[in-house]
């Protein structure tokens, strides 16, 4: 019941921008898009989230298409420490709950 | 000063045994979760509690029973362990839209 699809892996040169795509074609109007990453087997770490507008923080930028069916996470200057699995997630909100549906993740390999 | 902690970090046990995994958060969050990550790294939600009340219970065998003695703790008890239960189990707590994950418990059933 994954709500997102991601490429299994991507390579990026150190210092370059990493652009990670995600498709969420069945997303509903009030469902947020989240990105987390997992380094080795540590707990996933929050990166960024958004609903309709593009978002930017100190870690990354999130570009969401106008129809909201896809998004791109941008790491502007990738470093070796950004090598990780990046998960695109849809958050479904109910009356008293929030469910986070993780995609299968993209393994980003940052190379020197 | 770890935000979300889990014990144990590793757990190796035999089929048929009963085991528990503990989770504690010191962030003052009201909502906590248990996730299972299988060998293909797919993370799937299992349970969620809000202020000690069960609010999400996904399609999980009833051998799995979460317990929340207070809102800072969410433990997971597993009865009659099976080989397919081998996975990494992550606890998380949530404030507003952001979840904070624990370091995970790697469960191996032999």
mmCIF file of C-alpha atoms in Angstrom:
data_model
loop_
_atom_site.group_PDB
_atom_site.id
_atom_site.type_symbol
_atom_site.label_atom_id
_atom_site.label_comp_id
_atom_site.label_asym_id
_atom_site.label_seq_id
_atom_site.Cartn_x
_atom_site.Cartn_y
_atom_site.Cartn_z
ATOM 1 C CA UNK A 1 0.000 0.000 0.000
ATOM 2 C CA UNK A 2 2.903 2.322 -0.783
ATOM 3 C CA UNK A 3 1.681 5.740 -1.842
ATOM 4 C CA UNK A 4 4.990 6.847 -3.334
ATOM 5 C CA UNK A 5 7.407 5.464 -5.899
ATOM 6 C CA UNK A 6 11.089 6.278 -6.053
ATOM 7 C CA UNK A 7 14.063 5.093 -8.113
ATOM 8 C CA UNK A 8 16.034 2.500 -6.152
ATOM 9 C CA UNK A 9 19.366 4.280 -6.458
ATOM 10 C CA UNK A 10 21.140 7.362 -7.757
ATOM 11 C CA UNK A 11 24.704 8.601 -7.960
ATOM 12 C CA UNK A 12 25.874 12.151 -7.395
ATOM 13 C CA UNK A 13 29.289 13.781 -7.500
ATOM 14 C CA UNK A 14 30.466 15.475 -4.339
ATOM 15 C CA UNK A 15 29.753 19.207 -4.406
ATOM 16 C CA UNK A 16 27.032 18.892 -7.031
ATOM 17 C CA UNK A 17 23.310 19.148 -6.490
ATOM 18 C CA UNK A 18 21.456 15.899 -5.866
ATOM 19 C CA UNK A 19 17.916 15.837 -7.247
ATOM 20 C CA UNK A 20 15.826 12.972 -5.921
ATOM 21 C CA UNK A 21 12.442 12.415 -7.605
ATOM 22 C CA UNK A 22 9.285 10.955 -6.129
ATOM 23 C CA UNK A 23 5.915 10.124 -7.657
ATOM 24 C CA UNK A 24 2.780 10.311 -5.532
ATOM 25 C CA UNK A 25 0.089 10.366 -8.183
ATOM 26 C CA UNK A 26 -2.738 9.302 -5.835
ATOM 27 C CA UNK A 27 -2.068 11.953 -3.200
ATOM 28 C CA UNK A 28 -5.135 13.738 -1.806
ATOM 29 C CA UNK A 29 -5.511 17.450 -1.317
ATOM 30 C CA UNK A 30 -4.719 17.549 2.386
ATOM 31 C CA UNK A 31 -1.904 14.981 2.415
ATOM 32 C CA UNK A 32 1.590 16.285 3.016
ATOM 33 C CA UNK A 33 4.788 15.120 1.348
ATOM 34 C CA UNK A 34 7.682 14.384 3.685
ATOM 35 C CA UNK A 35 11.279 13.424 3.127
ATOM 36 C CA UNK A 36 13.414 11.496 5.593
ATOM 37 C CA UNK A 37 16.799 9.889 5.219
ATOM 38 C CA UNK A 38 18.422 6.882 6.830
ATOM 39 C CA UNK A 39 22.177 6.660 7.171
ATOM 40 C CA UNK A 40 23.412 3.085 7.503
ATOM 41 C CA UNK A 41 20.900 1.420 9.809
ATOM 42 C CA UNK A 42 20.286 4.396 12.074
ATOM 43 C CA UNK A 43 16.819 5.732 12.742
ATOM 44 C CA UNK A 44 15.349 7.813 9.909
ATOM 45 C CA UNK A 45 16.034 11.527 10.153
ATOM 46 C CA UNK A 46 13.612 14.270 9.168
ATOM 47 C CA UNK A 47 14.641 16.485 6.253
ATOM 48 C CA UNK A 48 11.717 18.576 5.043
ATOM 49 C CA UNK A 49 8.007 18.540 4.292
ATOM 50 C CA UNK A 50 5.456 20.470 2.286
ATOM 51 C CA UNK A 51 1.880 20.563 1.051
ATOM 52 C CA UNK A 52 1.653 22.711 -2.085
ATOM 53 C CA UNK A 53 4.352 25.341 -2.044
ATOM 54 C CA UNK A 54 8.035 24.786 -2.505
ATOM 55 C CA UNK A 55 9.940 24.663 0.758
ATOM 56 C CA UNK A 56 13.551 25.278 1.734
ATOM 57 C CA UNK A 57 15.458 24.787 4.946
ATOM 58 C CA UNK A 58 19.096 24.486 5.944
ATOM 59 C CA UNK A 59 19.285 20.916 4.693
ATOM 60 C CA UNK A 60 17.379 20.850 1.432
ATOM 61 C CA UNK A 61 14.724 22.207 -0.886
ATOM 62 C CA UNK A 62 11.460 20.533 -1.789
ATOM 63 C CA UNK A 63 9.851 21.226 -5.142
ATOM 64 C CA UNK A 64 6.249 20.020 -5.506
ATOM 65 C CA UNK A 65 4.602 20.085 -8.919
ATOM 66 C CA UNK A 66 1.478 22.136 -9.355
ATOM 67 C CA UNK A 67 -0.715 19.039 -9.688
ATOM 68 C CA UNK A 68 1.030 17.615 -6.588
ATOM 69 C CA UNK A 69 1.564 14.266 -8.291
ATOM 70 C CA UNK A 70 5.317 14.377 -7.931
ATOM 71 C CA UNK A 71 8.044 16.138 -6.032
ATOM 72 C CA UNK A 72 11.816 16.525 -6.028
ATOM 73 C CA UNK A 73 14.133 16.763 -3.070
ATOM 74 C CA UNK A 74 17.195 18.859 -3.794
ATOM 75 C CA UNK A 75 20.415 18.701 -1.798
ATOM 76 C CA UNK A 76 22.192 21.752 -3.193
ATOM 77 C CA UNK A 77 25.796 20.704 -2.527
ATOM 78 C CA UNK A 78 26.021 17.016 -1.773
ATOM 79 C CA UNK A 79 28.791 15.793 0.521
ATOM 80 C CA UNK A 80 30.026 12.278 1.202
ATOM 81 C CA UNK A 81 28.056 12.355 4.444
ATOM 82 C CA UNK A 82 24.835 12.706 2.471
ATOM 83 C CA UNK A 83 25.191 9.120 1.279
ATOM 84 C CA UNK A 84 22.031 7.511 2.641
ATOM 85 C CA UNK A 85 18.649 6.070 1.731
ATOM 86 C CA UNK A 86 16.154 8.877 1.116
ATOM 87 C CA UNK A 87 12.501 8.146 1.752
ATOM 88 C CA UNK A 88 9.613 10.035 0.217
ATOM 89 C CA UNK A 89 6.553 9.815 2.444
ATOM 90 C CA UNK A 90 2.908 10.777 2.297
ATOM 91 C CA UNK A 91 1.284 11.783 5.569
ATOM 92 C CA UNK A 92 -2.391 10.915 5.872
ATOM 93 C CA UNK A 93 -4.279 12.767 8.569
ATOM 94 C CA UNK A 94 -7.413 11.409 10.205
ATOM 95 C CA UNK A 95 -9.652 12.713 12.964
ATOM 96 C CA UNK A 96 -7.217 11.783 15.682
ATOM 97 C CA UNK A 97 -4.237 10.246 13.939
ATOM 98 C CA UNK A 98 -1.422 10.822 11.481
ATOM 99 C CA UNK A 99 -0.113 7.952 9.360
ATOM 100 C CA UNK A 100 3.149 8.148 7.513
ATOM 101 C CA UNK A 101 3.401 5.947 4.404
ATOM 102 C CA UNK A 102 7.026 5.375 3.497
ATOM 103 C CA UNK A 103 8.150 4.693 -0.052
ATOM 104 C CA UNK A 104 10.795 2.104 -0.846
ATOM 105 C CA UNK A 105 13.530 4.740 -0.757
ATOM 106 C CA UNK A 106 16.334 5.883 -3.044
ATOM 107 C CA UNK A 107 19.891 4.963 -2.144
ATOM 108 C CA UNK A 108 21.937 8.084 -2.897
ATOM 109 C CA UNK A 109 25.624 7.408 -3.457
ATOM 110 C CA UNK A 110 27.719 10.564 -3.253
ATOM 111 C CA UNK A 111 31.069 9.989 -4.920
ATOM 112 C CA UNK A 112 34.312 11.961 -4.575
ATOM 113 C CA UNK B 1 20.143 13.299 26.610
ATOM 114 C CA UNK B 2 18.961 10.943 23.861
ATOM 115 C CA UNK B 3 15.564 12.038 22.541
ATOM 116 C CA UNK B 4 14.124 8.609 21.670
ATOM 117 C CA UNK B 5 15.815 5.543 23.091
ATOM 118 C CA UNK B 6 15.168 1.855 22.587
ATOM 119 C CA UNK B 7 16.337 -1.231 24.440
ATOM 120 C CA UNK B 8 17.766 -3.590 23.574
ATOM 121 C CA UNK B 9 19.666 -2.592 20.455
ATOM 122 C CA UNK B 10 20.102 -6.215 19.410
ATOM 123 C CA UNK B 11 17.927 -9.176 20.297
ATOM 124 C CA UNK B 12 18.613 -12.735 19.200
ATOM 125 C CA UNK B 13 16.130 -15.358 20.257
ATOM 126 C CA UNK B 14 14.614 -18.670 19.235
ATOM 127 C CA UNK B 15 11.291 -19.371 17.598
ATOM 128 C CA UNK B 16 8.440 -19.680 20.018
ATOM 129 C CA UNK B 17 9.911 -17.364 22.654
ATOM 130 C CA UNK B 18 8.245 -14.223 23.992
ATOM 131 C CA UNK B 19 10.210 -10.969 24.017
ATOM 132 C CA UNK B 20 9.735 -7.266 24.700
ATOM 133 C CA UNK B 21 11.280 -4.147 23.241
ATOM 134 C CA UNK B 22 11.166 -0.909 25.208
ATOM 135 C CA UNK B 23 10.973 2.665 23.962
ATOM 136 C CA UNK B 24 11.236 5.916 25.855
ATOM 137 C CA UNK B 25 11.116 9.531 24.686
ATOM 138 C CA UNK B 26 12.083 12.568 26.720
ATOM 139 C CA UNK B 27 10.688 15.127 24.279
ATOM 140 C CA UNK B 28 7.315 15.542 25.937
ATOM 141 C CA UNK B 29 5.495 14.371 22.798
ATOM 142 C CA UNK B 30 2.010 12.931 23.044
ATOM 143 C CA UNK B 31 2.194 10.546 20.085
ATOM 144 C CA UNK B 32 4.428 7.515 19.649
ATOM 145 C CA UNK B 33 4.768 4.886 16.925
ATOM 146 C CA UNK B 34 6.213 1.461 16.225
ATOM 147 C CA UNK B 35 7.530 0.664 12.742
ATOM 148 C CA UNK B 36 8.943 -2.522 11.263
ATOM 149 C CA UNK B 37 11.734 -2.393 8.695
ATOM 150 C CA UNK B 38 12.205 -5.595 6.752
ATOM 151 C CA UNK B 39 15.274 -6.872 4.956
ATOM 152 C CA UNK B 40 14.385 -4.826 1.874
ATOM 153 C CA UNK B 41 14.491 -1.682 4.002
ATOM 154 C CA UNK B 42 10.767 -1.076 3.636
ATOM 155 C CA UNK B 43 9.426 0.811 6.685
ATOM 156 C CA UNK B 44 5.867 -0.036 7.653
ATOM 157 C CA UNK B 45 3.811 1.433 10.460
ATOM 158 C CA UNK B 46 2.518 -1.036 13.043
ATOM 159 C CA UNK B 47 0.966 0.938 15.903
ATOM 160 C CA UNK B 48 0.500 4.434 17.197
ATOM 161 C CA UNK B 49 -0.469 5.722 20.613
ATOM 162 C CA UNK B 50 -1.619 9.196 21.511
ATOM 163 C CA UNK B 51 -1.429 10.023 25.198
ATOM 164 C CA UNK B 52 -1.511 6.328 26.154
ATOM 165 C CA UNK B 53 -4.457 5.591 23.841
ATOM 166 C CA UNK B 54 -4.101 3.244 20.859
ATOM 167 C CA UNK B 55 -5.066 5.181 17.737
ATOM 168 C CA UNK B 56 -3.475 3.204 14.913
ATOM 169 C CA UNK B 57 -3.412 -0.566 14.725
ATOM 170 C CA UNK B 58 -2.368 -1.773 11.319
ATOM 171 C CA UNK B 59 -2.771 -5.318 10.071
ATOM 172 C CA UNK B 60 -0.365 -6.840 12.548
ATOM 173 C CA UNK B 61 -0.643 -10.372 14.024
ATOM 174 C CA UNK B 62 -2.151 -10.287 17.476
ATOM 175 C CA UNK B 63 1.047 -11.884 18.758
ATOM 176 C CA UNK B 64 2.257 -8.262 18.791
ATOM 177 C CA UNK B 65 0.909 -6.238 21.695
ATOM 178 C CA UNK B 66 1.938 -2.652 22.364
ATOM 179 C CA UNK B 67 1.681 -1.185 25.831
ATOM 180 C CA UNK B 68 1.965 2.431 26.894
ATOM 181 C CA UNK B 69 2.280 2.827 30.676
ATOM 182 C CA UNK B 70 2.606 6.595 30.265
ATOM 183 C CA UNK B 71 2.968 8.942 27.345
ATOM 184 C CA UNK B 72 6.775 8.829 27.485
ATOM 185 C CA UNK B 73 6.930 5.058 27.030
ATOM 186 C CA UNK B 74 5.691 2.675 24.367
ATOM 187 C CA UNK B 75 6.746 -0.939 24.677
ATOM 188 C CA UNK B 76 6.237 -3.767 22.216
ATOM 189 C CA UNK B 77 5.673 -7.317 23.395
ATOM 190 C CA UNK B 78 5.857 -10.174 20.929
ATOM 191 C CA UNK B 79 4.546 -13.649 21.734
ATOM 192 C CA UNK B 80 5.470 -16.916 20.035
ATOM 193 C CA UNK B 81 8.175 -15.395 17.857
ATOM 194 C CA UNK B 82 8.429 -16.595 14.259
ATOM 195 C CA UNK B 83 11.249 -16.466 11.728
ATOM 196 C CA UNK B 84 9.356 -13.813 9.767
ATOM 197 C CA UNK B 85 9.456 -11.472 12.742
ATOM 198 C CA UNK B 86 13.160 -10.916 12.138
ATOM 199 C CA UNK B 87 13.524 -7.246 11.276
ATOM 200 C CA UNK B 88 14.587 -3.905 12.676
ATOM 201 C CA UNK B 89 11.907 -2.301 14.829
ATOM 202 C CA UNK B 90 11.878 1.470 15.152
ATOM 203 C CA UNK B 91 10.082 3.530 17.733
ATOM 204 C CA UNK B 92 9.237 7.161 16.981
ATOM 205 C CA UNK B 93 7.561 10.078 18.697
ATOM 206 C CA UNK B 94 5.855 12.995 17.004
ATOM 207 C CA UNK B 95 5.445 16.685 17.565
ATOM 208 C CA UNK B 96 3.191 18.439 15.053
ATOM 209 C CA UNK B 97 4.276 17.020 11.676
ATOM 210 C CA UNK B 98 7.771 15.808 12.487
ATOM 211 C CA UNK B 99 8.666 12.362 13.778
ATOM 212 C CA UNK B 100 11.767 11.605 15.800
ATOM 213 C CA UNK B 101 13.024 8.053 15.460
ATOM 214 C CA UNK B 102 14.897 5.888 17.904
ATOM 215 C CA UNK B 103 18.054 3.991 16.925
ATOM 216 C CA UNK B 104 16.179 0.757 16.235
ATOM 217 C CA UNK B 105 16.170 -2.756 17.678
ATOM 218 C CA UNK B 106 17.474 -5.508 15.414
ATOM 219 C CA UNK B 107 15.497 -8.643 16.189
ATOM 220 C CA UNK B 108 16.810 -11.961 14.890
ATOM 221 C CA UNK B 109 14.702 -15.056 15.339
ATOM 222 C CA UNK B 110 16.518 -18.374 14.847
#
